[in-house]
Each structure stands twice: as structure tokens, then as C-alpha cells.
mmCIF file of C-alpha atoms in Angstrom:
data_model
loop_
_atom_site.group_PDB
_atom_site.id
_atom_site.type_symbol
_atom_site.label_atom_id
_atom_site.label_comp_id
_atom_site.label_asym_id
_atom_site.label_seq_id
_atom_site.Cartn_x
_atom_site.Cartn_y
_atom_site.Cartn_z
ATOM 1 C CA MET A 169 212.890 72.751 122.112
ATOM 2 C CA GLN A 170 212.242 69.030 121.629
ATOM 3 C CA ILE A 171 211.499 68.671 125.345
ATOM 4 C CA PHE A 172 209.016 71.576 125.143
ATOM 5 C CA CYS A 173 207.299 70.077 122.084
ATOM 6 C CA SER A 174 207.100 66.706 123.796
ATOM 7 C CA MET A 175 205.525 68.258 126.906
ATOM 8 C CA LEU A 176 203.101 70.244 124.760
ATOM 9 C CA LYS A 177 201.980 67.074 122.947
ATOM 10 C CA LYS A 178 201.419 65.300 126.258
ATOM 11 C CA TYR A 179 199.485 68.317 127.581
ATOM 12 C CA LEU A 180 197.288 68.453 124.462
ATOM 13 C CA SER A 181 196.723 64.701 124.645
ATOM 14 C CA LEU A 182 195.543 65.034 128.254
ATOM 15 C CA ILE A 183 193.191 67.876 127.292
ATOM 16 C CA ILE A 184 191.715 65.806 124.442
ATOM 17 C CA PHE A 185 191.406 62.763 126.722
ATOM 18 C CA PHE A 186 189.573 64.583 129.511
ATOM 19 C CA SER A 187 187.447 66.514 127.014
ATOM 20 C CA SER A 188 186.297 63.249 125.427
ATOM 21 C CA ILE A 189 185.432 61.880 128.881
ATOM 22 C CA SER A 190 183.434 65.042 129.658
ATOM 23 C CA ILE A 191 181.568 64.845 126.354
ATOM 24 C CA HIS A 192 180.813 61.165 126.955
ATOM 25 C CA ILE A 193 179.515 61.862 130.476
ATOM 26 C CA ASN A 194 177.319 64.751 129.259
ATOM 27 C CA ALA A 195 175.929 62.556 126.492
ATOM 28 C CA GLN A 196 175.169 59.869 129.065
ATOM 29 C CA GLU A 197 173.364 62.443 131.254
ATOM 30 C CA LEU A 198 171.256 63.584 128.319
ATOM 31 C CA ASP A 199 170.469 59.963 127.431
ATOM 32 C CA TYR A 200 169.659 59.266 131.063
ATOM 33 C CA PHE A 201 166.714 61.667 130.981
ATOM 34 C CA ASP A 202 165.640 60.803 127.438
ATOM 35 C CA TYR A 203 162.429 58.752 126.983
ATOM 36 C CA GLU A 204 160.330 57.410 124.130
ATOM 37 C CA ARG A 205 156.892 57.197 125.776
ATOM 38 C CA GLU A 206 155.138 58.632 128.806
ATOM 39 C CA ILE A 207 151.840 57.909 130.551
ATOM 40 C CA LEU A 208 150.409 60.527 132.918
ATOM 41 C CA TRP A 209 147.260 60.684 135.026
ATOM 42 C CA GLY A 210 146.189 63.680 137.038
ATOM 43 C CA ILE A 211 143.666 65.778 138.898
ATOM 44 C CA ASN A 212 142.443 68.997 137.325
ATOM 45 C CA LYS A 213 141.300 72.257 138.888
ATOM 46 C CA ASN A 214 139.870 74.955 136.639
ATOM 47 C CA THR A 215 137.954 78.223 136.789
ATOM 48 C CA ASN A 216 134.737 76.497 135.645
ATOM 49 C CA GLY A 217 134.927 73.678 138.201
ATOM 50 C CA GLY A 218 134.802 73.263 141.960
ATOM 51 C CA LEU A 219 137.549 72.223 144.364
ATOM 52 C CA ILE A 220 138.397 69.352 142.014
ATOM 53 C CA GLY A 221 137.465 69.968 138.402
ATOM 54 C CA GLY A 222 137.972 66.436 137.107
ATOM 55 C CA GLY A 223 140.431 63.752 136.014
ATOM 56 C CA VAL A 224 142.940 63.665 133.155
ATOM 57 C CA LEU A 225 144.839 60.883 131.337
ATOM 58 C CA LYS A 226 147.591 61.680 128.829
ATOM 59 C CA PHE A 227 149.831 59.544 126.591
ATOM 60 C CA SER A 228 152.979 60.914 124.900
ATOM 61 C CA ARG A 229 155.146 59.367 122.170
ATOM 62 C CA LYS A 230 158.430 60.723 120.824
ATOM 63 C CA ILE A 231 158.297 61.604 117.118
ATOM 64 C CA ALA A 232 161.408 63.822 116.789
ATOM 65 C CA GLU A 233 164.177 65.304 118.902
ATOM 66 C CA LYS A 234 162.442 67.140 121.785
ATOM 67 C CA LEU A 235 159.022 66.705 120.128
ATOM 68 C CA TYR A 236 156.209 64.364 121.217
ATOM 69 C CA SER A 237 152.743 63.578 119.938
ATOM 70 C CA THR A 238 150.081 63.476 122.678
ATOM 71 C CA ILE A 239 146.693 61.834 123.115
ATOM 72 C CA GLY A 240 144.624 62.831 126.121
ATOM 73 C CA VAL A 241 141.204 62.342 127.669
ATOM 74 C CA GLU A 242 139.563 64.500 130.327
ATOM 75 C CA LEU A 243 136.348 64.240 132.309
ATOM 76 C CA VAL A 244 135.471 67.491 134.062
ATOM 77 C CA ASN A 245 132.542 69.066 135.858
ATOM 78 C CA VAL A 246 131.519 72.397 134.300
ATOM 79 C CA LYS A 247 129.756 74.746 136.712
ATOM 80 C CA HIS A 248 127.957 78.047 136.223
ATOM 81 C CA SER A 249 129.707 81.097 137.679
ATOM 82 C CA LYS A 250 126.517 82.026 139.584
ATOM 83 C CA GLU A 251 126.260 78.758 141.511
ATOM 84 C CA ASN A 252 126.048 79.141 145.300
ATOM 85 C CA LYS A 253 125.275 76.596 148.008
ATOM 86 C CA TYR A 254 122.526 77.296 150.533
ATOM 87 C CA SER A 255 121.385 75.516 153.663
ATOM 88 C CA SER A 256 117.793 74.298 153.829
ATOM 89 C CA ALA A 257 115.421 76.791 155.448
ATOM 90 C CA LEU A 258 113.637 73.817 157.016
ATOM 91 C CA GLY A 259 116.541 73.200 159.357
ATOM 92 C CA TYR A 260 117.591 69.775 158.111
ATOM 93 C CA GLY A 261 121.231 70.836 157.808
ATOM 94 C CA ARG A 262 121.322 69.875 154.147
ATOM 95 C CA THR A 263 122.604 72.036 151.306
ATOM 96 C CA PHE A 264 121.540 72.653 147.718
ATOM 97 C CA ILE A 265 122.278 75.011 144.835
ATOM 98 C CA TRP A 266 119.311 77.279 144.246
ATOM 99 C CA ALA A 267 118.270 77.781 140.604
ATOM 100 C CA LYS A 268 120.524 75.005 139.281
ATOM 101 C CA GLN A 269 118.586 72.970 136.740
ATOM 102 C CA ASN A 270 121.291 70.758 135.234
ATOM 103 C CA TYR A 271 124.669 69.266 136.001
ATOM 104 C CA PHE A 272 127.036 69.513 133.069
ATOM 105 C CA PHE A 273 130.034 67.256 132.469
ATOM 106 C CA SER A 274 132.425 67.345 129.542
ATOM 107 C CA PHE A 275 134.293 64.288 128.270
ATOM 108 C CA ARG A 276 137.138 65.563 126.088
ATOM 109 C CA GLY A 277 139.408 63.841 123.623
ATOM 110 C CA GLN A 278 142.604 65.698 122.723
ATOM 111 C CA TYR A 279 145.344 65.166 120.138
ATOM 112 C CA GLY A 280 148.330 67.455 120.043
ATOM 113 C CA ARG A 281 152.042 68.178 120.140
ATOM 114 C CA GLU A 282 154.337 68.719 123.100
ATOM 115 C CA MET A 283 157.796 70.294 122.740
ATOM 116 C CA ILE A 284 160.591 70.254 125.307
ATOM 117 C CA LEU A 285 161.707 73.849 125.832
ATOM 118 C CA PHE A 286 164.232 73.179 128.602
ATOM 119 C CA SER A 287 165.607 69.699 129.335
ATOM 120 C CA LYS A 288 166.592 68.328 132.739
ATOM 121 C CA LYS A 289 170.325 68.466 133.527
ATOM 122 C CA ASP A 290 170.249 66.548 136.807
ATOM 123 C CA GLN A 291 167.881 64.805 139.212
ATOM 124 C CA GLN A 292 166.934 68.079 140.904
ATOM 125 C CA GLY A 293 166.307 69.872 137.619
ATOM 126 C CA ILE A 294 163.016 70.871 136.004
ATOM 127 C CA GLN A 295 161.957 70.041 132.467
ATOM 128 C CA VAL A 296 159.706 72.620 130.817
ATOM 129 C CA ASN A 297 157.372 71.609 127.977
ATOM 130 C CA ALA A 298 154.920 73.552 125.818
ATOM 131 C CA GLN A 299 151.776 71.821 124.523
ATOM 132 C CA VAL A 300 148.887 72.491 122.156
ATOM 133 C CA ALA A 301 145.989 70.071 121.624
ATOM 134 C CA ILE A 302 142.580 69.947 119.985
ATOM 135 C CA GLY A 303 139.772 67.415 119.896
ATOM 136 C CA PRO A 304 136.086 66.556 120.251
ATOM 137 C CA SER A 305 133.986 67.125 123.376
ATOM 138 C CA ILE A 306 130.983 65.114 124.493
ATOM 139 C CA GLY A 307 128.851 67.208 126.824
ATOM 140 C CA MET A 308 126.537 65.421 129.259
ATOM 141 C CA GLN A 309 123.627 67.521 130.552
ATOM 142 C CA ILE A 310 121.984 65.789 133.527
ATOM 143 C CA PRO A 311 118.920 67.173 135.371
ATOM 144 C CA TYR A 312 119.537 68.424 138.900
ATOM 145 C CA TYR A 313 117.095 66.773 141.316
ATOM 146 C CA ILE A 314 116.111 68.174 144.715
ATOM 147 C CA LYS A 315 114.275 66.902 147.778
ATOM 148 C CA TYR A 316 111.224 69.103 148.152
ATOM 149 C CA ASN A 317 108.648 69.559 150.903
ATOM 150 C CA ARG A 318 105.282 69.304 149.165
ATOM 151 C CA ASN A 319 102.248 69.262 151.476
ATOM 152 C CA SER A 320 104.390 67.963 154.365
ATOM 153 C CA ARG A 321 105.702 65.119 152.223
ATOM 154 C CA MET A 322 109.208 64.818 150.808
ATOM 155 C CA GLU A 323 109.202 64.562 147.037
ATOM 156 C CA ILE A 324 112.216 64.056 144.748
ATOM 157 C CA GLU A 325 111.813 66.313 141.716
ATOM 158 C CA PRO A 326 113.934 67.936 138.985
ATOM 159 C CA PHE A 327 114.430 71.583 139.858
ATOM 160 C CA ASP A 328 112.045 73.977 138.105
ATOM 161 C CA PRO A 329 112.226 77.705 138.969
ATOM 162 C CA ASP A 330 108.575 78.128 137.955
ATOM 163 C CA ILE A 331 107.130 75.732 140.520
ATOM 164 C CA HIS A 332 109.668 75.448 143.373
ATOM 165 C CA ASN A 333 109.892 77.730 146.376
ATOM 166 C CA PHE A 334 113.256 78.348 148.059
ATOM 167 C CA ASN A 335 111.873 77.852 151.582
ATOM 168 C CA ASN A 336 110.466 74.406 150.777
ATOM 169 C CA VAL A 337 113.698 72.876 149.477
ATOM 170 C CA ILE A 338 115.018 70.166 151.815
ATOM 171 C CA GLY A 339 118.288 69.518 149.955
ATOM 172 C CA VAL A 340 119.844 68.036 146.858
ATOM 173 C CA ALA A 341 118.804 64.527 145.809
ATOM 174 C CA SER A 342 121.100 61.722 144.697
ATOM 175 C CA PHE A 343 123.336 62.560 141.759
ATOM 176 C CA THR A 344 122.101 59.484 139.878
ATOM 177 C CA GLU A 345 118.431 60.555 139.845
ATOM 178 C CA GLY A 346 118.734 62.351 136.517
ATOM 179 C CA PHE A 347 120.900 59.838 134.616
ATOM 180 C CA LYS A 348 117.990 58.399 132.671
ATOM 181 C CA GLU A 349 117.210 61.894 131.321
ATOM 182 C CA MET A 350 120.764 62.749 130.304
ATOM 183 C CA LYS A 351 121.171 64.722 127.059
ATOM 184 C CA ILE A 352 124.305 64.611 124.908
ATOM 185 C CA ARG A 353 125.778 67.862 123.576
ATOM 186 C CA PRO A 354 128.613 67.489 121.001
ATOM 187 C CA GLY A 355 131.373 70.065 120.839
ATOM 188 C CA ILE A 356 135.058 70.792 120.258
ATOM 189 C CA ASN A 357 137.893 71.888 122.554
ATOM 190 C CA PHE A 358 141.312 73.522 122.199
ATOM 191 C CA LYS A 359 144.026 73.591 124.850
ATOM 192 C CA THR A 360 147.402 75.285 125.230
ATOM 193 C CA ALA A 361 149.602 74.678 128.256
ATOM 194 C CA ILE A 362 153.037 74.804 129.884
ATOM 195 C CA ASN A 363 154.207 71.721 131.758
ATOM 196 C CA PHE A 364 156.788 71.721 134.582
ATOM 197 C CA GLU A 365 158.154 68.235 135.270
ATOM 198 C CA PHE A 366 160.046 67.290 138.445
ATOM 199 C CA GLY A 367 160.358 63.543 137.855
ATOM 200 C CA SER A 368 163.322 61.169 137.675
ATOM 201 C CA LYS A 369 164.489 58.818 134.912
ATOM 202 C CA LYS A 370 161.431 56.537 135.038
ATOM 203 C CA SER A 371 158.789 58.434 137.026
ATOM 204 C CA SER A 372 157.040 61.725 136.279
ATOM 205 C CA THR A 373 155.622 64.290 138.647
ATOM 206 C CA ALA A 374 154.444 67.416 136.884
ATOM 207 C CA ILE A 375 152.346 70.552 137.153
ATOM 208 C CA GLU A 376 150.573 71.786 134.031
ATOM 209 C CA VAL A 377 149.033 75.241 133.742
ATOM 210 C CA GLY A 378 147.183 76.565 130.744
ATOM 211 C CA PHE A 379 144.086 77.815 128.973
ATOM 212 C CA LEU A 380 141.200 75.876 127.428
ATOM 213 C CA ALA A 381 138.378 76.938 125.103
ATOM 214 C CA GLU A 382 135.371 74.738 124.372
ATOM 215 C CA ALA A 383 132.360 75.215 122.095
ATOM 216 C CA PHE A 384 129.133 73.187 121.853
ATOM 217 C CA THR A 385 126.485 73.030 119.156
ATOM 218 C CA LYS A 386 123.750 74.231 121.541
ATOM 219 C CA LYS A 387 123.526 76.599 124.477
ATOM 220 C CA ILE A 388 124.099 74.662 127.711
ATOM 221 C CA ILE A 389 121.343 75.403 130.243
ATOM 222 C CA ILE A 390 122.818 75.032 133.739
ATOM 223 C CA MET A 391 120.900 77.809 135.527
ATOM 224 C CA PRO A 392 117.816 78.991 133.591
ATOM 225 C CA THR A 393 117.481 82.157 135.717
ATOM 226 C CA ALA A 394 120.990 83.342 134.692
ATOM 227 C CA GLU A 395 122.829 83.841 131.418
ATOM 228 C CA ASN A 396 123.863 80.554 129.791
ATOM 229 C CA LYS A 397 126.225 79.991 126.886
ATOM 230 C CA SER A 398 127.535 77.494 124.344
ATOM 231 C CA ILE A 399 131.198 78.583 124.478
ATOM 232 C CA PHE A 400 133.284 78.136 127.633
ATOM 233 C CA THR A 401 136.789 79.346 128.434
ATOM 234 C CA SER A 402 138.827 78.488 131.493
ATOM 235 C CA ALA A 403 142.284 78.658 133.032
ATOM 236 C CA PHE A 404 143.403 75.411 134.643
ATOM 237 C CA ILE A 405 146.098 73.702 136.673
ATOM 238 C CA THR A 406 146.635 69.937 136.643
ATOM 239 C CA LEU A 407 148.769 67.857 139.000
ATOM 240 C CA PHE A 408 150.203 64.859 137.116
ATOM 241 C CA TYR A 409 151.905 61.640 138.101
ATOM 242 C CA GLY A 410 153.070 58.915 135.748
ATOM 243 C CA ARG A 411 155.741 56.748 134.163
ATOM 244 C CA LYS A 412 158.313 57.049 131.360
ATOM 245 C CA TYR A 413 159.443 54.273 129.052
#
């Protein structure tokens, strides 16, 4: 009986020993993927933009277990759903967007919270975060200039559907032509998103998908011949890269 009790004690001691090692290793793995701050920059594509919607910069800071505060800025191009490119009827091989009167860009500030839903367990794992953010928007409405054939001379003019003829448009003018006539439109934006991170201990590579709503104080005139609005909604996907600290 004494021999059995002695063996049982040794067996239990081994179990406790290896269990403590396992717990220590797991704790180290969790610490390995833990971080206090993160800086991300990315490229955005959304349902109101073109091939590339704009650029994004986001800062995160840990404020509680699995919870981070976030500050972000975005600069995106907002397009009208009716925009279409056409080739010049004059045969110059240049393109333009008929009936577009203004470019519209939105510079967004965002403050929010990001929560870790599923943590990484190893290098090949995926961390899943949920985020909500809100902040001010600064809309920039810039006149859309075209190159126009007027009496056999090329003129650079802001598009006006009342005076311009489709067949006389040569192409779009330089983007900078309308900067001096830019109008500012203040607004507010709200974003909710899910973030999938594939990074390592120090680097971050992530894909963020979500929904954004944005409202401005005035109706934004992009195409005067179509319906324009002051409230925009869009689905988006952003490819991020960054660093953890």
C-alpha cells in the first residue's frame, strides 16, 4: 500500500509539473501576440469610389483586455453612381465623364473602439476584430474642367450642361484646374467594420470589411442632370499593412 501511495504521489507530481509547464507555455503564446499599440495604413475600395477609393491611416491603443481605442483618418473619392466614361467624338482618343460637374472628396476623422473577438493562437492564425467609429467629415467639392472645341479652338472650361455639347468635348482637363474654386462641405461619418488580421508578432497585414454612412449639411452636386444627395452610404473593403508595438 505504501509503495502504491508513493507511486501515486510521484504520478500526481509529474502531472502537476507538466501542467504548469503547459500553462506557462500557453501564457507565453498569448503574451507573444499581445500588443499595446498599432499603426496601420491602407488602400480603400468602396461602392462610391472607383478602382481605388482612397487611403486610410489608423492608430490603435490598448485600453483594456481585448479592447482598443482607435483614431483614424481617410481621404476618399466619392463618385456618382451614374458616372460613365466616354471617348471624345472628335477622335482624339481622350476620355471624359459626360454631365459630371464636380469632383467630390471626403476627408474623414474617426474615433472609435475596436474589440478582439478571436485572438491568434499561432503564427498561421487569424485575429478577428470588430470596430465602430464616428467622426467629422470635410467634403471638398471641386469643379470638373473639360477641354472643349469652341470655334475650332480648344478651350478649358468648367463643365456646364446648359452650354456644352457632347460632340464638342475633347477630353477632361487637368485635375488641378478647379482647385481655386473648391468649396468646403462639413459633415459627419459613422463606420462599423470587421477586421481580419494575418500578421505576426510585430507586423500587421489585415483586411477590413464594413459599412459607412456619411451626411453633409448641403446636397452635394456631382452630376446636375441626375439625382444628387447629402447622405451617402457605402460598403467597403480596406487592405491594411502596419506595425505593432
